[in-house]
mmCIF file of C-alpha atoms in Angstrom:
data_model
loop_
_atom_site.group_PDB
_atom_site.id
_atom_site.type_symbol
_atom_site.label_atom_id
_atom_site.label_comp_id
_atom_site.label_asym_id
_atom_site.label_seq_id
_atom_site.Cartn_x
_atom_site.Cartn_y
_atom_site.Cartn_z
ATOM 1 C CA GLU A 1 0.000 0.000 0.000
ATOM 2 C CA ALA A 2 1.369 3.394 -0.971
ATOM 3 C CA GLY A 3 1.962 5.876 1.802
ATOM 4 C CA VAL A 4 1.340 9.604 1.811
ATOM 5 C CA THR A 5 3.098 11.156 -1.171
ATOM 6 C CA GLN A 6 4.110 14.770 -1.516
ATOM 7 C CA PHE A 7 5.303 16.671 -4.575
ATOM 8 C CA PRO A 8 7.738 18.265 -5.097
ATOM 9 C CA SER A 9 10.278 17.174 -2.522
ATOM 10 C CA HIS A 10 12.097 20.488 -2.837
ATOM 11 C CA SER A 11 11.152 23.848 -4.287
ATOM 12 C CA VAL A 12 13.174 27.033 -4.537
ATOM 13 C CA ILE A 13 11.279 30.108 -5.654
ATOM 14 C CA GLU A 14 11.765 33.844 -5.601
ATOM 15 C CA LYS A 15 9.850 36.126 -3.310
ATOM 16 C CA GLY A 16 6.604 37.125 -4.951
ATOM 17 C CA GLN A 17 6.242 33.979 -7.019
ATOM 18 C CA THR A 18 3.557 31.343 -6.636
ATOM 19 C CA VAL A 19 4.137 27.770 -5.546
ATOM 20 C CA THR A 20 1.733 24.849 -5.365
ATOM 21 C CA LEU A 21 2.427 21.860 -3.180
ATOM 22 C CA ARG A 22 0.592 18.613 -3.699
ATOM 23 C CA CYS A 23 -0.298 15.803 -1.324
ATOM 24 C CA ASP A 24 -1.694 12.392 -2.203
ATOM 25 C CA PRO A 25 -3.047 10.749 0.955
ATOM 26 C CA ILE A 26 -3.337 7.050 1.611
ATOM 27 C CA SER A 27 -6.215 5.711 -0.438
ATOM 28 C CA GLY A 28 -9.466 5.719 1.530
ATOM 29 C CA HIS A 29 -8.307 8.137 4.200
ATOM 30 C CA ASP A 30 -10.962 10.773 4.798
ATOM 31 C CA ASN A 31 -8.792 12.991 6.986
ATOM 32 C CA LEU A 32 -5.998 15.034 5.445
ATOM 33 C CA TYR A 33 -3.800 17.478 7.321
ATOM 34 C CA TRP A 34 -1.191 20.057 6.429
ATOM 35 C CA TYR A 35 1.573 21.000 8.850
ATOM 36 C CA ARG A 36 4.599 23.257 8.516
ATOM 37 C CA ARG A 37 7.967 23.419 10.198
ATOM 38 C CA VAL A 38 9.804 26.684 9.948
ATOM 39 C CA MET A 39 13.552 26.327 10.453
ATOM 40 C CA GLY A 40 14.434 25.370 14.008
ATOM 41 C CA LYS A 41 10.920 25.606 15.332
ATOM 42 C CA GLU A 42 8.180 23.148 16.094
ATOM 43 C CA ILE A 43 5.936 21.507 13.539
ATOM 44 C CA LYS A 44 2.728 23.518 13.436
ATOM 45 C CA PHE A 45 -0.734 22.573 12.283
ATOM 46 C CA LEU A 46 -2.103 24.452 9.277
ATOM 47 C CA LEU A 47 -5.418 22.833 8.432
ATOM 48 C CA HIS A 48 -7.544 19.706 8.376
ATOM 49 C CA PHE A 49 -9.811 18.346 5.661
ATOM 50 C CA VAL A 50 -12.497 15.751 6.123
ATOM 51 C CA LYS A 51 -13.061 14.497 2.618
ATOM 52 C CA GLU A 52 -13.356 17.693 0.561
ATOM 53 C CA SER A 53 -14.477 19.955 3.419
ATOM 54 C CA LYS A 54 -12.234 22.130 5.550
ATOM 55 C CA GLN A 55 -12.824 20.984 9.112
ATOM 56 C CA ASP A 56 -10.306 23.266 10.796
ATOM 57 C CA GLU A 57 -8.184 25.926 9.159
ATOM 58 C CA SER A 58 -7.199 27.743 12.320
ATOM 59 C CA GLY A 59 -3.498 27.310 11.641
ATOM 60 C CA MET A 60 -3.382 28.957 8.213
ATOM 61 C CA PRO A 61 -1.042 31.925 8.642
ATOM 62 C CA ASN A 62 -2.749 34.381 6.266
ATOM 63 C CA ASN A 63 -4.746 34.688 3.072
ATOM 64 C CA ARG A 64 -1.711 34.089 0.880
ATOM 65 C CA PHE A 65 -2.218 30.395 1.622
ATOM 66 C CA LEU A 66 -4.984 28.494 -0.143
ATOM 67 C CA ALA A 67 -5.654 24.809 0.379
ATOM 68 C CA GLU A 68 -7.999 22.668 -1.670
ATOM 69 C CA ARG A 69 -8.981 19.049 -1.751
ATOM 70 C CA THR A 70 -10.840 18.298 -4.924
ATOM 71 C CA GLY A 71 -13.208 15.336 -4.742
ATOM 72 C CA GLY A 72 -11.859 14.351 -1.363
ATOM 73 C CA THR A 73 -8.733 12.807 -2.845
ATOM 74 C CA TYR A 74 -5.464 14.704 -3.297
ATOM 75 C CA SER A 75 -4.878 18.132 -1.846
ATOM 76 C CA THR A 76 -2.963 21.195 -2.966
ATOM 77 C CA LEU A 77 -1.539 24.018 -0.922
ATOM 78 C CA LYS A 78 -0.853 27.176 -2.879
ATOM 79 C CA VAL A 79 1.228 30.057 -1.613
ATOM 80 C CA GLN A 80 0.675 33.271 -3.555
ATOM 81 C CA PRO A 81 2.665 35.465 -3.412
ATOM 82 C CA ALA A 82 5.426 33.726 -1.475
ATOM 83 C CA GLU A 83 7.357 35.621 1.170
ATOM 84 C CA LEU A 84 10.722 34.833 2.756
ATOM 85 C CA GLU A 85 9.093 33.730 6.015
ATOM 86 C CA ASP A 86 7.162 31.018 4.172
ATOM 87 C CA SER A 87 10.349 28.975 3.866
ATOM 88 C CA GLY A 88 10.213 25.692 5.718
ATOM 89 C CA VAL A 89 9.156 22.088 5.405
ATOM 90 C CA TYR A 90 5.512 21.431 4.636
ATOM 91 C CA PHE A 91 4.194 18.084 5.792
ATOM 92 C CA CYS A 92 1.011 16.386 4.759
ATOM 93 C CA ALA A 93 -0.619 13.621 6.778
ATOM 94 C CA SER A 94 -3.704 11.481 6.429
ATOM 95 C CA SER A 95 -5.735 9.261 8.701
ATOM 96 C CA ASP A 96 -8.747 7.041 8.583
ATOM 97 C CA ARG A 97 -11.975 7.836 10.370
ATOM 98 C CA GLY A 98 -12.219 7.435 14.133
ATOM 99 C CA GLY A 99 -10.723 9.022 17.204
ATOM 100 C CA TYR A 100 -8.007 6.442 17.821
ATOM 101 C CA THR A 101 -6.506 6.468 14.393
ATOM 102 C CA GLU A 102 -2.897 7.242 13.646
ATOM 103 C CA ALA A 103 -1.872 10.020 11.275
ATOM 104 C CA PHE A 104 0.555 8.874 8.560
ATOM 105 C CA PHE A 105 2.939 11.526 7.323
ATOM 106 C CA GLY A 106 4.533 12.184 3.973
ATOM 107 C CA GLN A 107 8.192 13.011 3.493
ATOM 108 C CA GLY A 108 7.509 16.717 3.322
ATOM 109 C CA THR A 109 8.200 19.443 0.785
ATOM 110 C CA ARG A 110 11.115 21.703 1.574
ATOM 111 C CA LEU A 111 10.208 25.186 0.360
ATOM 112 C CA THR A 112 12.882 27.847 0.099
ATOM 113 C CA VAL A 113 11.880 31.389 -0.788
ATOM 114 C CA VAL A 114 14.808 33.580 -1.840
ATOM 115 C CA ALA B 1 -5.119 24.720 24.147
ATOM 116 C CA GLN B 2 -2.183 22.401 24.457
ATOM 117 C CA SER B 3 1.560 22.918 24.438
ATOM 118 C CA VAL B 4 4.486 20.520 24.358
ATOM 119 C CA THR B 5 8.002 21.107 25.619
ATOM 120 C CA GLN B 6 10.885 18.892 24.682
ATOM 121 C CA LEU B 7 13.513 19.816 27.185
ATOM 122 C CA ASP B 8 16.574 18.931 25.101
ATOM 123 C CA SER B 9 17.139 20.145 21.560
ATOM 124 C CA GLN B 10 20.120 17.822 21.093
ATOM 125 C CA VAL B 11 21.145 14.640 22.872
ATOM 126 C CA PRO B 12 24.483 12.985 22.050
ATOM 127 C CA VAL B 13 25.029 9.473 23.385
ATOM 128 C CA PHE B 14 27.430 6.639 22.780
ATOM 129 C CA GLU B 15 26.335 3.503 20.996
ATOM 130 C CA GLU B 16 24.820 0.853 23.305
ATOM 131 C CA ALA B 17 24.234 3.442 26.046
ATOM 132 C CA PRO B 18 20.729 4.096 27.393
ATOM 133 C CA VAL B 19 18.891 7.242 26.417
ATOM 134 C CA GLU B 20 15.937 9.241 27.686
ATOM 135 C CA LEU B 21 14.311 12.015 25.658
ATOM 136 C CA ARG B 22 12.155 14.223 27.797
ATOM 137 C CA CYS B 23 8.721 15.571 26.967
ATOM 138 C CA ASN B 24 6.345 17.612 29.095
ATOM 139 C CA TYR B 25 2.960 18.843 28.034
ATOM 140 C CA SER B 26 0.298 21.237 29.173
ATOM 141 C CA SER B 27 -3.390 20.778 28.537
ATOM 142 C CA SER B 28 -6.678 21.654 30.190
ATOM 143 C CA VAL B 29 -8.371 18.625 28.619
ATOM 144 C CA SER B 30 -7.581 14.940 28.254
ATOM 145 C CA VAL B 31 -5.025 14.157 25.590
ATOM 146 C CA TYR B 32 -3.531 11.351 23.600
ATOM 147 C CA LEU B 33 0.271 11.325 23.439
ATOM 148 C CA PHE B 34 2.613 10.380 20.619
ATOM 149 C CA TRP B 35 6.268 10.103 19.744
ATOM 150 C CA TYR B 36 7.252 10.454 16.110
ATOM 151 C CA VAL B 37 10.699 9.936 14.586
ATOM 152 C CA GLN B 38 12.183 11.493 11.477
ATOM 153 C CA TYR B 39 15.176 9.647 10.068
ATOM 154 C CA PRO B 40 17.419 11.594 7.672
ATOM 155 C CA ASN B 41 15.693 12.344 4.375
ATOM 156 C CA GLN B 42 12.491 10.619 5.434
ATOM 157 C CA GLY B 43 9.059 11.604 6.666
ATOM 158 C CA LEU B 44 7.670 11.369 10.168
ATOM 159 C CA GLN B 45 7.033 7.867 11.438
ATOM 160 C CA LEU B 46 5.038 6.950 14.505
ATOM 161 C CA LEU B 47 7.179 5.350 17.212
ATOM 162 C CA LEU B 48 4.495 4.822 19.829
ATOM 163 C CA LYS B 49 1.320 6.283 21.256
ATOM 164 C CA TYR B 50 -0.561 6.449 24.519
ATOM 165 C CA LEU B 51 -4.347 6.431 24.217
ATOM 166 C CA SER B 52 -5.478 4.821 27.462
ATOM 167 C CA GLY B 53 -4.748 1.908 29.759
ATOM 168 C CA SER B 54 -1.241 0.957 30.848
ATOM 169 C CA THR B 55 0.952 3.994 31.309
ATOM 170 C CA LEU B 56 4.011 2.168 29.967
ATOM 171 C CA VAL B 57 3.824 2.031 26.216
ATOM 172 C CA LYS B 58 6.127 -0.003 23.996
ATOM 173 C CA GLY B 59 6.849 1.052 20.451
ATOM 174 C CA ILE B 60 8.924 0.057 17.485
ATOM 175 C CA ASN B 61 12.694 -0.382 17.460
ATOM 176 C CA GLY B 62 12.910 -1.082 21.195
ATOM 177 C CA PHE B 63 11.611 2.291 22.353
ATOM 178 C CA GLU B 64 9.180 2.750 25.218
ATOM 179 C CA ALA B 65 7.573 5.702 26.946
ATOM 180 C CA GLU B 66 5.820 6.223 30.229
ATOM 181 C CA PHE B 67 2.842 8.492 30.688
ATOM 182 C CA ASN B 68 2.933 10.321 34.008
ATOM 183 C CA LYS B 69 -0.266 12.253 34.480
ATOM 184 C CA SER B 70 0.725 13.977 37.720
ATOM 185 C CA GLN B 71 3.921 15.304 36.176
ATOM 186 C CA THR B 72 2.340 15.791 32.750
ATOM 187 C CA SER B 73 5.264 13.996 31.155
ATOM 188 C CA PHE B 74 5.743 11.383 28.445
ATOM 189 C CA HIS B 75 9.459 10.631 28.355
ATOM 190 C CA LEU B 76 10.874 8.315 25.697
ATOM 191 C CA ARG B 77 13.491 5.720 26.619
ATOM 192 C CA LYS B 78 15.629 3.056 25.070
ATOM 193 C CA PRO B 79 17.967 0.858 27.122
ATOM 194 C CA SER B 80 20.629 0.507 24.426
ATOM 195 C CA VAL B 81 20.855 2.698 21.324
ATOM 196 C CA HIS B 82 22.303 1.901 17.925
ATOM 197 C CA ILE B 83 23.821 4.062 15.218
ATOM 198 C CA SER B 84 20.599 3.581 13.260
ATOM 199 C CA ASP B 85 18.657 5.457 15.962
ATOM 200 C CA THR B 86 20.261 8.704 14.821
ATOM 201 C CA ALA B 87 17.248 10.864 13.985
ATOM 202 C CA GLU B 88 15.075 13.697 15.200
ATOM 203 C CA TYR B 89 12.351 12.758 17.657
ATOM 204 C CA PHE B 90 9.113 14.648 18.144
ATOM 205 C CA CYS B 91 6.697 14.463 21.028
ATOM 206 C CA ALA B 92 3.098 15.389 20.196
ATOM 207 C CA VAL B 93 -0.275 15.592 21.885
ATOM 208 C CA ARG B 94 -3.804 15.599 20.601
ATOM 209 C CA SER B 95 -6.864 16.396 22.642
ATOM 210 C CA THR B 96 -9.295 13.498 22.757
ATOM 211 C CA GLY B 97 -11.934 15.639 21.113
ATOM 212 C CA ALA B 98 -9.845 16.917 18.224
ATOM 213 C CA GLN B 99 -7.754 15.656 15.338
ATOM 214 C CA LYS B 100 -4.837 18.059 15.070
ATOM 215 C CA LEU B 101 -1.495 17.279 16.649
ATOM 216 C CA VAL B 102 0.491 19.773 18.716
ATOM 217 C CA PHE B 103 4.203 19.102 18.479
ATOM 218 C CA GLY B 104 7.211 19.869 20.584
ATOM 219 C CA GLN B 105 10.317 21.458 19.117
ATOM 220 C CA GLY B 106 12.038 18.150 18.426
ATOM 221 C CA THR B 107 15.117 16.476 19.925
ATOM 222 C CA ARG B 108 18.000 15.544 17.687
ATOM 223 C CA LEU B 109 19.533 12.274 18.872
ATOM 224 C CA THR B 110 23.108 11.682 17.769
ATOM 225 C CA ILE B 111 24.743 8.321 18.378
ATOM 226 C CA ASN B 112 28.512 8.253 18.598
ATOM 227 C CA PRO B 113 30.453 5.013 18.030
#
């Protein structure tokens, strides 16, 4: 069974450009999460989808970030326009339904804004 | 709201020595507790979790952790480490009524031969 897959693994863009990160969750997982780790700090929650609906987007830093999950399958996280402070590692995770379920994480996308 | 503090940002140990990585949390509600590991160039992998029941939890690769409610701690231990345990370790909590994880800052474990 394939795990959580994230594309690209690395991205280097200039300030002001747009970047789109993609996450393919484990097949059948209704819950999909985005997290971010800024250099040297803790991993922070960004948002949570249940199928195609945003359940909790309390961690989204500002309106330059837009997350979508079309048809309840893969998800994209777009940053437009990117700023220097957006640099970090973006993790995606997915889990099955139920309160006791484990979240499975992808390898992350390392975003560098220069 | 919850918060997690991992008391050591880096822990160097010699191979075959025991290790303890410390984690304290703060929460006004009941929580589940987790330890994740990130090996070099890989994603986060669950080491172990405490949901309920026995406070001593055993995980993969010989790791175990003990939940101490009175001290609000969930320290991770291994009696004898190997070079392959070199990684960054993350403690995390999740309230029983929510889905999102709250992470600590991570502890980088370095094993010296």
